[in-house]
mmCIF file of C-alpha atoms in Angstrom:
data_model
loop_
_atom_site.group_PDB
_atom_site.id
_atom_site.type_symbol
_atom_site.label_atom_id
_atom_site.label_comp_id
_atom_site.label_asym_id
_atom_site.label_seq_id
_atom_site.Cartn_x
_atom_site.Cartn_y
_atom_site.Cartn_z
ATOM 1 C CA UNK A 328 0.000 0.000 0.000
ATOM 2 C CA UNK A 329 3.018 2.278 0.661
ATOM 3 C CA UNK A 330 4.502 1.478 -2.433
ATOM 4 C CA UNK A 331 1.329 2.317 -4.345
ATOM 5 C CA UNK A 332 0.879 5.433 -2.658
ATOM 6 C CA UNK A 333 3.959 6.512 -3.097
ATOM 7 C CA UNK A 334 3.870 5.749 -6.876
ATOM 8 C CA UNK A 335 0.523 7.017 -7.335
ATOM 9 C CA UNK A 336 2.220 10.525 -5.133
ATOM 10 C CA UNK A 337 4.728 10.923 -7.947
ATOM 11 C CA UNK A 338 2.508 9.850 -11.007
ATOM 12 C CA UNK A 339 0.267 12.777 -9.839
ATOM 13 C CA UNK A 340 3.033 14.904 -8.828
ATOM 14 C CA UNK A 341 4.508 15.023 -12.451
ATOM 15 C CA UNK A 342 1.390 15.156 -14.545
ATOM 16 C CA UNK A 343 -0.138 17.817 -12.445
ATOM 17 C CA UNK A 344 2.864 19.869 -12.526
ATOM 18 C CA UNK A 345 2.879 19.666 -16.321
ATOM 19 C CA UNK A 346 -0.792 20.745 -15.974
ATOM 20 C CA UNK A 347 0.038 23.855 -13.955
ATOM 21 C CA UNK A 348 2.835 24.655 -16.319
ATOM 22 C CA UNK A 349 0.436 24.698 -19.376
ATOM 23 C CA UNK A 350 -2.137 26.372 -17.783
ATOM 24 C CA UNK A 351 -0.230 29.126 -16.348
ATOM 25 C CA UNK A 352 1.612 29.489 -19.916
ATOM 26 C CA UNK A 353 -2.428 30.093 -21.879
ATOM 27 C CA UNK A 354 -2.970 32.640 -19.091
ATOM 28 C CA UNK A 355 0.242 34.423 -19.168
ATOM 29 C CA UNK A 356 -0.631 34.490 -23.182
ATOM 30 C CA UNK A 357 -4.194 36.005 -22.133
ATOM 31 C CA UNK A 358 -2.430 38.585 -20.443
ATOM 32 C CA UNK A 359 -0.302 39.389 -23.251
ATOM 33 C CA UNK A 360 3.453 38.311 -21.539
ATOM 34 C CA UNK A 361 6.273 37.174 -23.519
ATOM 35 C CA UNK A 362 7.376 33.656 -23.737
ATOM 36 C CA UNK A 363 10.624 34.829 -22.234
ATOM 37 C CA UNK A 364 9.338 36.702 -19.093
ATOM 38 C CA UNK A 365 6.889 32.880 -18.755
ATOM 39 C CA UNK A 366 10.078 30.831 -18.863
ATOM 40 C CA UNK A 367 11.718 32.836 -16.354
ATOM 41 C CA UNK A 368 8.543 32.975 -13.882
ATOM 42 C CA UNK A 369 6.398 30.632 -14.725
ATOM 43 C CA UNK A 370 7.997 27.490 -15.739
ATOM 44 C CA UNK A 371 10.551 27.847 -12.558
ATOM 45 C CA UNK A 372 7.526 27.946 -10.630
ATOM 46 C CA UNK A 373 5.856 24.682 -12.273
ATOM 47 C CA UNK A 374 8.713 23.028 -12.139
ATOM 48 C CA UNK A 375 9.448 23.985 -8.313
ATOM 49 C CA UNK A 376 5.741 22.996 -7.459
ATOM 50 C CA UNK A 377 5.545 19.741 -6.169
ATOM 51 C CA UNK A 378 9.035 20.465 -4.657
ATOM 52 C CA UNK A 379 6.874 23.409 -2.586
ATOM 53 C CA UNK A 380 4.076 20.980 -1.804
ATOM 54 C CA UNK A 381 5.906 17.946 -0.560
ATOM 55 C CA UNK A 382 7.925 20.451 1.820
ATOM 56 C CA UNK A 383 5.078 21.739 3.687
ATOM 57 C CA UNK A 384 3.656 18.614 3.620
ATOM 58 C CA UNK A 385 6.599 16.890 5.371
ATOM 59 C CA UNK A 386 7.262 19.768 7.741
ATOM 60 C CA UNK A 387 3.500 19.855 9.040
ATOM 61 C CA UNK A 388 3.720 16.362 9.356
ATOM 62 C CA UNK A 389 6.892 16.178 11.301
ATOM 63 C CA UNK A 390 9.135 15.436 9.264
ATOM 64 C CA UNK A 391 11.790 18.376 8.658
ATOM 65 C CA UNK A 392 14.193 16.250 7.394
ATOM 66 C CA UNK A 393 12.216 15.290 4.373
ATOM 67 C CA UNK A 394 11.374 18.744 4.254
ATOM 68 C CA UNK A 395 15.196 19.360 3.708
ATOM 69 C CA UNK A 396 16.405 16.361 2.140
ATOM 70 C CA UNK A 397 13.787 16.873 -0.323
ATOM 71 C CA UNK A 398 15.278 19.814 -1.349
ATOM 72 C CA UNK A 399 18.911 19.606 -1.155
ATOM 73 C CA UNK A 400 18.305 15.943 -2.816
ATOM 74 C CA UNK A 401 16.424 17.321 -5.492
ATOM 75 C CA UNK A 402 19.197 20.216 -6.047
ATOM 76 C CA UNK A 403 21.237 17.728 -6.778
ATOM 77 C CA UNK A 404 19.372 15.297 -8.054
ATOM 78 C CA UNK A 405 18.688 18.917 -11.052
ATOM 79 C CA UNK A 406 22.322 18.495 -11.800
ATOM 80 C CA UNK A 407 23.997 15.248 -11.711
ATOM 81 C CA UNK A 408 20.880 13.264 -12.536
ATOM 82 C CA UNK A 409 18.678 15.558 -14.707
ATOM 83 C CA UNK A 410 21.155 17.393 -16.753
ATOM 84 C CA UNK A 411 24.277 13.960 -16.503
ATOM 85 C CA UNK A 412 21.483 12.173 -18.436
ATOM 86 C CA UNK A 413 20.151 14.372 -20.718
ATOM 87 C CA UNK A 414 23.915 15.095 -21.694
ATOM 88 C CA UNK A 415 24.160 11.544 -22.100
ATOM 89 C CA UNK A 416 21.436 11.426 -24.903
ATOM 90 C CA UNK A 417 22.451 14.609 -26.213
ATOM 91 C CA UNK A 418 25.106 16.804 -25.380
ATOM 92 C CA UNK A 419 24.187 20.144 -23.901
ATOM 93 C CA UNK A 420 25.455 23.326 -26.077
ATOM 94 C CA UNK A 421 25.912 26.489 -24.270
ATOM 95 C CA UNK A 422 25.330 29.505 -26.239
ATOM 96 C CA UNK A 423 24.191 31.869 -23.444
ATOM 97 C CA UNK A 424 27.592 33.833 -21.787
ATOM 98 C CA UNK A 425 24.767 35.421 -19.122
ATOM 99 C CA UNK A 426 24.000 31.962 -17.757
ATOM 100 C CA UNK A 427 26.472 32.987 -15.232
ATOM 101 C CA UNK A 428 24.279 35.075 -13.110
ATOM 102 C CA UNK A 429 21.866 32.786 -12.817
ATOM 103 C CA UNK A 430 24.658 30.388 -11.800
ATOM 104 C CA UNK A 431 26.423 32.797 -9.428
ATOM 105 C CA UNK A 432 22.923 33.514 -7.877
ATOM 106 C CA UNK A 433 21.994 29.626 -7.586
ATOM 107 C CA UNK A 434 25.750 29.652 -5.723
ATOM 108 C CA UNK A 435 25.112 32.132 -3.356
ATOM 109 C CA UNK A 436 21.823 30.593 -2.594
ATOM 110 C CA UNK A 437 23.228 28.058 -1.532
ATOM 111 C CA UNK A 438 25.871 28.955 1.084
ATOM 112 C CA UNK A 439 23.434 31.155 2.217
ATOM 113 C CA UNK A 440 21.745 28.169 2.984
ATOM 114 C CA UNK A 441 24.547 26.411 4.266
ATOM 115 C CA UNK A 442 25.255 29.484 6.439
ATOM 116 C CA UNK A 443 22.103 29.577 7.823
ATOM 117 C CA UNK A 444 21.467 26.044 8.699
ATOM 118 C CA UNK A 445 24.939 25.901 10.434
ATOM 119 C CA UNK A 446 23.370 26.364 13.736
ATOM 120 C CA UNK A 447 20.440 23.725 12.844
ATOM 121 C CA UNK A 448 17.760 25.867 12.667
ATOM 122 C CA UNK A 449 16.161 27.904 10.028
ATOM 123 C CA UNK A 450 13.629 30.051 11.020
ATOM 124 C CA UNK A 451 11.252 32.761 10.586
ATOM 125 C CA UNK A 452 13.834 35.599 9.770
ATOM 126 C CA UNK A 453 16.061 33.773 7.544
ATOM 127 C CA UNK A 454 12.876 32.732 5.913
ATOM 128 C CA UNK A 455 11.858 36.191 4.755
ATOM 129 C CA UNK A 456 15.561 37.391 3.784
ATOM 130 C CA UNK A 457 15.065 34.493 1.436
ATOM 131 C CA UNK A 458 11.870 35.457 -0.326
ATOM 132 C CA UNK A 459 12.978 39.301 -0.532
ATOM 133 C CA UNK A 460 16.141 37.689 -2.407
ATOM 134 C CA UNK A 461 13.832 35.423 -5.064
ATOM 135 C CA UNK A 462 11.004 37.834 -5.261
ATOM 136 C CA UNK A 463 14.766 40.567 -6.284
ATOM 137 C CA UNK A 464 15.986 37.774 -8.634
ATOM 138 C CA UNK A 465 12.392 37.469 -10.456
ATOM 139 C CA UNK A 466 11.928 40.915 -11.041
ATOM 140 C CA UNK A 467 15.542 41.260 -12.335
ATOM 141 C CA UNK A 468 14.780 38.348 -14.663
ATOM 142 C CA UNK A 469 11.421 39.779 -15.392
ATOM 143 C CA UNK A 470 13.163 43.235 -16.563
ATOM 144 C CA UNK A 471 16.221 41.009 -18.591
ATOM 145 C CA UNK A 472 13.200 39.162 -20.064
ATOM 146 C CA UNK A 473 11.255 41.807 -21.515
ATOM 147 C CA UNK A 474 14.422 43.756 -22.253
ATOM 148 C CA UNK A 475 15.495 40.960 -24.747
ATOM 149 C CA UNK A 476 12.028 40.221 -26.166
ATOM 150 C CA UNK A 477 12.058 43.937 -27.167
ATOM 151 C CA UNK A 478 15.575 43.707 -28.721
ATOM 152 C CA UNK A 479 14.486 40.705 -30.519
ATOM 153 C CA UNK A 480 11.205 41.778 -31.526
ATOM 154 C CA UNK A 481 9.197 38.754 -29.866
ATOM 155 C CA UNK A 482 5.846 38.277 -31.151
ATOM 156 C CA UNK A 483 3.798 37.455 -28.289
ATOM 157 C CA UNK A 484 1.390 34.303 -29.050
ATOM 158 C CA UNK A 485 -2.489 33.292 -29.130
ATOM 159 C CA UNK A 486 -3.522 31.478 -26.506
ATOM 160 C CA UNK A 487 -4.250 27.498 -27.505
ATOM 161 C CA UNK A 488 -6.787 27.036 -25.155
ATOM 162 C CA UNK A 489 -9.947 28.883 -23.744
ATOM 163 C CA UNK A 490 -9.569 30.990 -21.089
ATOM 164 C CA UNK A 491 -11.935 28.802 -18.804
ATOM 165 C CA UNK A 492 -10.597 25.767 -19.948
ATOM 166 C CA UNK A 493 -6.818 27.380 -18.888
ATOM 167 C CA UNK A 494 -8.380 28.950 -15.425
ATOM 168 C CA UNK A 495 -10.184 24.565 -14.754
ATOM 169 C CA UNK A 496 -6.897 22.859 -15.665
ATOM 170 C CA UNK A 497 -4.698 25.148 -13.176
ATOM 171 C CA UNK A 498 -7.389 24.335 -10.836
ATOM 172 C CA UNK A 499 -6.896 20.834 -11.279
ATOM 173 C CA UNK A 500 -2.793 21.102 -11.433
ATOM 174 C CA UNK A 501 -3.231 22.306 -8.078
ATOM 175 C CA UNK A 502 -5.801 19.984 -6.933
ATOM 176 C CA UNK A 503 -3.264 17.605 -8.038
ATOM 177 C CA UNK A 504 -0.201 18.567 -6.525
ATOM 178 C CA UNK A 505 -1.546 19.026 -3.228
ATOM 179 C CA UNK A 506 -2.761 15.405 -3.122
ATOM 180 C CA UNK A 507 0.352 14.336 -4.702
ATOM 181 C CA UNK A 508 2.215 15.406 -2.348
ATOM 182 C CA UNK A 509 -0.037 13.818 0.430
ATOM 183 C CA UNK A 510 0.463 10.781 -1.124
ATOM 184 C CA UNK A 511 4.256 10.853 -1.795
ATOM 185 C CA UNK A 512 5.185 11.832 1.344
ATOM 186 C CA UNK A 513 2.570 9.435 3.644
ATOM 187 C CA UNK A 514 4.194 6.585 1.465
ATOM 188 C CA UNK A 515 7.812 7.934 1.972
ATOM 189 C CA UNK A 516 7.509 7.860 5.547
ATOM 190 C CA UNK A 517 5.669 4.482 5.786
ATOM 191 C CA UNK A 518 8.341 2.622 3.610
ATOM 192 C CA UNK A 519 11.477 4.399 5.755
ATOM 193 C CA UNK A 520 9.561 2.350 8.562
ATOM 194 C CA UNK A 521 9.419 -0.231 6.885
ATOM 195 C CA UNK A 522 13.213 -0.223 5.857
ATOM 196 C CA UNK A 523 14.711 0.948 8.958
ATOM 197 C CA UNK A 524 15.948 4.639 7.070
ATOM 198 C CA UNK A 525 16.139 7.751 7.878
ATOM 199 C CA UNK A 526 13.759 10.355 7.095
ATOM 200 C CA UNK A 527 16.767 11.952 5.670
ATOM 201 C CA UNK A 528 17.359 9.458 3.621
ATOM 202 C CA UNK A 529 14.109 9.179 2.052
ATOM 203 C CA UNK A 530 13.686 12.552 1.533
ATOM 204 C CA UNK A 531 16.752 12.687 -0.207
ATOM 205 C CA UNK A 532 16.475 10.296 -2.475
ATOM 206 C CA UNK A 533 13.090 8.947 -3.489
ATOM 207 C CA UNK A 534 11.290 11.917 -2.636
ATOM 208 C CA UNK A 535 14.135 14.263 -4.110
ATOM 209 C CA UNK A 536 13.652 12.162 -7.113
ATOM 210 C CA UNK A 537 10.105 12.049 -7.527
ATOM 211 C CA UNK A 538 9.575 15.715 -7.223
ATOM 212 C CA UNK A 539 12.608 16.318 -10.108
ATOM 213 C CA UNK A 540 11.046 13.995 -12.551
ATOM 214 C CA UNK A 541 9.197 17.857 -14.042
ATOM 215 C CA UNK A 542 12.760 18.769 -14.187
ATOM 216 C CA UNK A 543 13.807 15.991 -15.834
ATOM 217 C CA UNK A 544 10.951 15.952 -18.373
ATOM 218 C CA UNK A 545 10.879 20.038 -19.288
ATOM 219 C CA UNK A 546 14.777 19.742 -19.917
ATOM 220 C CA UNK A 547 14.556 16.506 -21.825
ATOM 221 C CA UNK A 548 11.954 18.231 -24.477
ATOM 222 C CA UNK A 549 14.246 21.472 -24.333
ATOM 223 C CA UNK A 550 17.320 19.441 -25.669
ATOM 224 C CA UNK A 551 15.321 17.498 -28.081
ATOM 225 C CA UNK A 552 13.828 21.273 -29.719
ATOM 226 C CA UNK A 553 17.263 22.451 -29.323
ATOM 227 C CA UNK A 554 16.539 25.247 -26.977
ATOM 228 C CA UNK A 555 19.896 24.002 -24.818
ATOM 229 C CA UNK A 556 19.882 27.419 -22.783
ATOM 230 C CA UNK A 557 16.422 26.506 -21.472
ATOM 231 C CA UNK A 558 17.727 22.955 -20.680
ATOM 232 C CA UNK A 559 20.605 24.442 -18.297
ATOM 233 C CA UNK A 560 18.214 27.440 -17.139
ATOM 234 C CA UNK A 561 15.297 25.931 -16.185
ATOM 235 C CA UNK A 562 17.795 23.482 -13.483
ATOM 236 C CA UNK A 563 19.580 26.956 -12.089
ATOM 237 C CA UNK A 564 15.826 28.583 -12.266
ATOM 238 C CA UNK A 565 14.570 25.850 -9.960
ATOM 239 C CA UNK A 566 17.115 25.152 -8.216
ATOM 240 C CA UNK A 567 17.098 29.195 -6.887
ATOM 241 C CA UNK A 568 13.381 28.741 -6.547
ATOM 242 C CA UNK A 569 13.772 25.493 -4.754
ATOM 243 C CA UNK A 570 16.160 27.148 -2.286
ATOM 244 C CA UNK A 571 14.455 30.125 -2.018
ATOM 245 C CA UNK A 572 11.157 29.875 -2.553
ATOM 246 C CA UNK A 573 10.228 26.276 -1.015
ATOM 247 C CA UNK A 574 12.627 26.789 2.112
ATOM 248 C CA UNK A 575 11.944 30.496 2.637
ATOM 249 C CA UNK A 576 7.969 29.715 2.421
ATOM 250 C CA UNK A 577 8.149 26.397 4.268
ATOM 251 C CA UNK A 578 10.091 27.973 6.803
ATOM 252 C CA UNK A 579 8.542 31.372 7.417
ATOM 253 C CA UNK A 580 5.547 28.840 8.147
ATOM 254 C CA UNK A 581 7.242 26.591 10.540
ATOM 255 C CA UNK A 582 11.062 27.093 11.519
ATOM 256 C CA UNK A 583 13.287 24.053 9.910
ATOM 257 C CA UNK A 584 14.998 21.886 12.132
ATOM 258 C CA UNK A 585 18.170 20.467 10.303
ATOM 259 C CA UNK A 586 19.925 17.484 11.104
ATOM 260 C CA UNK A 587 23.838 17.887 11.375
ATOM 261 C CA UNK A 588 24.252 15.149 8.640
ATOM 262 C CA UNK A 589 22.518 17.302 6.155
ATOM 263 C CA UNK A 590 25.252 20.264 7.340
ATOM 264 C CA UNK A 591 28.205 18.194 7.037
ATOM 265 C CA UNK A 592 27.522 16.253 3.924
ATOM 266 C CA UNK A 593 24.518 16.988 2.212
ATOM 267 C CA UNK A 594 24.685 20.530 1.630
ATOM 268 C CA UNK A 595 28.712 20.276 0.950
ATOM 269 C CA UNK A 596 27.191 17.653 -1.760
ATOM 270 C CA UNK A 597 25.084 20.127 -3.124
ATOM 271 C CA UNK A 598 27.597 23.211 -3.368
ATOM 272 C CA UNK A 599 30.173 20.609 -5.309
ATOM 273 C CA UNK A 600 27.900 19.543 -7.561
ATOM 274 C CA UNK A 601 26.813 23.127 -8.611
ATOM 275 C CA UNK A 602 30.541 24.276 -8.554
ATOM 276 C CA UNK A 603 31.293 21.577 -10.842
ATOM 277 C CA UNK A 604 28.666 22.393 -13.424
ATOM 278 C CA UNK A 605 30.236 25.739 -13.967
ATOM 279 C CA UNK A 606 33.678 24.153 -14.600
ATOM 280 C CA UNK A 607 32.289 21.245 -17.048
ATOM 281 C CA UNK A 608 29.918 24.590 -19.261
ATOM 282 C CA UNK A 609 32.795 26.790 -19.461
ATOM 283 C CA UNK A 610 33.192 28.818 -21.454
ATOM 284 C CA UNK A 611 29.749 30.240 -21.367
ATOM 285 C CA UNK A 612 29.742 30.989 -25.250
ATOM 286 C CA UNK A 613 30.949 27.745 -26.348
ATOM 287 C CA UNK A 614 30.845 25.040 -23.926
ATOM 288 C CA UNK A 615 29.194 21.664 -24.187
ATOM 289 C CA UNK A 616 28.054 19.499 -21.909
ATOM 290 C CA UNK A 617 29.252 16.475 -23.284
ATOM 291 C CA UNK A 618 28.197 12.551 -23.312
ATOM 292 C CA UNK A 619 31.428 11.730 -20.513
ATOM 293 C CA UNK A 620 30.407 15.023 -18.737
ATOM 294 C CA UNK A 621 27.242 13.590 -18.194
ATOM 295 C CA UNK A 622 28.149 10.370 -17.773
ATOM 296 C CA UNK A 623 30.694 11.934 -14.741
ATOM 297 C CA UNK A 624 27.564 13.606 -13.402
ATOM 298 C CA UNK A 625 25.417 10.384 -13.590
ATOM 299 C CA UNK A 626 28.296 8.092 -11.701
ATOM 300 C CA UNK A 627 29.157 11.012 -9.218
ATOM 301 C CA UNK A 628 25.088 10.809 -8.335
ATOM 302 C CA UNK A 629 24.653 6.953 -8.219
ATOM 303 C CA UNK A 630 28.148 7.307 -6.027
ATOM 304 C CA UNK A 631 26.237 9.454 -3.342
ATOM 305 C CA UNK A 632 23.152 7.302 -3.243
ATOM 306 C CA UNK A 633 25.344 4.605 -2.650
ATOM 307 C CA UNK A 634 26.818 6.171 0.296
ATOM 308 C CA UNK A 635 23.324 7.874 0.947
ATOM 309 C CA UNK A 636 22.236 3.796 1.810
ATOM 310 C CA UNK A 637 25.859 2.646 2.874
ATOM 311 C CA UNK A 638 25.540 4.579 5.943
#
């Protein structure tokens, strides 16, 4: 029953993120914003959603450290499982020199973190200093956005889909992700029970997983269209939102307490991984993420899940 749940948790998870996504794109069109300023906003979001959901579901639930692990795992679960095995099937051009912003501000979001969780706690204040940073990042990405839709004279396009028929399925997405993420986390905790795990653990990996698999699918269709900027900046995009957003939020409505393995290994994890995505894309004009690049990420990932269970 645990196993079902928690399959059902992340079959829902993924299609109702997609959902959400598609729903918020139509009524972005309706309101006449550039497909730019929606990638930047909107698809972050969508893809951050059930990241969001599971957090406050684990948290209320007791359960911080799915709570955390679910995002730390899922940070790196963006880079050395998402984007190691979309490399794999297709190598990953870089053609955008600004990704580094986004990169540097991903970065800093994280130490910040690691910073703030030193003394095991992240609370109400540290909280809100995180949302003032995303909600300074989004409108700086916003302005970038529209700056380079005007430059490039983007045509904004006609909706697809009524504007009732948008307004029902984002109704549904979010329907969707909050059971979801009922599901997925209920069934998380009853199989790390059943295993003798750690919350940690479980929130790391299956959980971390299961709420990356919008990731995984959004940068998948990105490298098959050839839109490899979007494949790269939709990972840094939620991964900032992830630490940002779902631990400023989650934690402005309950302070985070954070187990010292998560500060001594998990985080440290999560830092290297991101450090060593800027080394494998440089430089910014012309690098490539290429097939033993990702296949480096992919082993570096099933490494840590191996010592994830080891210990």
């Amino acid at each position: 029953m645990s196993v079902l749940m928690l399959v059902a948790g992340l079959t829902l998870l993924f299609f109702s993120g997609d959902w959400l996504v598609k729903a918020s794109v139509e009524i972005a069109r309706y309101l006449k914003v550039s497909t730019l300023v929606i990638g930047v906003t909107v698809v972050a979001f969508g893809t951050s959603a059930p990241e969001l959901l599971v957090s406050l579901k684990a948290v209320f639930s007791g359960s911080p450290d799915i709570s955390i692990g679910n995002v730390v795992g899922s940070n790196i679960a963006n880079i050395a499982l998402v984007l190691g095995a979309v490399s794999i099937i297709l190598p990953i051009k870089v053609k955008n020199k600004a990704l580094w912003i986004d990169w540097s501000v991903m970065m800093f979001a994280s130490l910040l973190f690691y910073i703030f969780a030193y003394d095991r706690t992240v609370g109400l204040i540290e909280g809100i200093c995180f949302i003032v940073l995303l909600i300074i990042y989004l409108l700086w990405s916003v302005f970038k956005s529209r700056l380079d839709s005007k430059k490039q004279g983007e045509q904004i396009k006609e909706p697809t889909l009524a504007l009732w028929k948008a307004i029902l399925l984002l109704l549904l997405a979010s329907v969707g992700l909050y059971l979801g993420s009922e599901w997925l986390v209920s069934g998380a905790k009853s199989i790390a029970a059943a295993l003798n795990v750690s919350d940690r653990v479980i929130g790391i990996s299956v959980v971390a997983f299961g709420t990356s698999v919008p990731e995984l699918a959004t940068s998948l269709i990105a490298a098959f269209r050839k839109e490899t900027d979007i494949s790269i900046g939709n990972i840094i995009g939620s991964n900032i939102f992830n630490l940002l957003g779902v631990i400023g939020v989650t934690s402005i409505l309950k302070p985070l307490n954070v187990s010292l393995q998560i500060i001594q290994f998990d985080v440290l994890v999560m830092v290297f991984v991101a450090f060593l995505l800027l080394v494998m894309i440089i430089p910014l004009k012309r690098g490539v993420l290429t097939r033993w690049k990702g296949a480096i990420l992919v082993a570096l990932y099933a490494a840590y899940m191996f010592i994830l269970f080891a210990n």
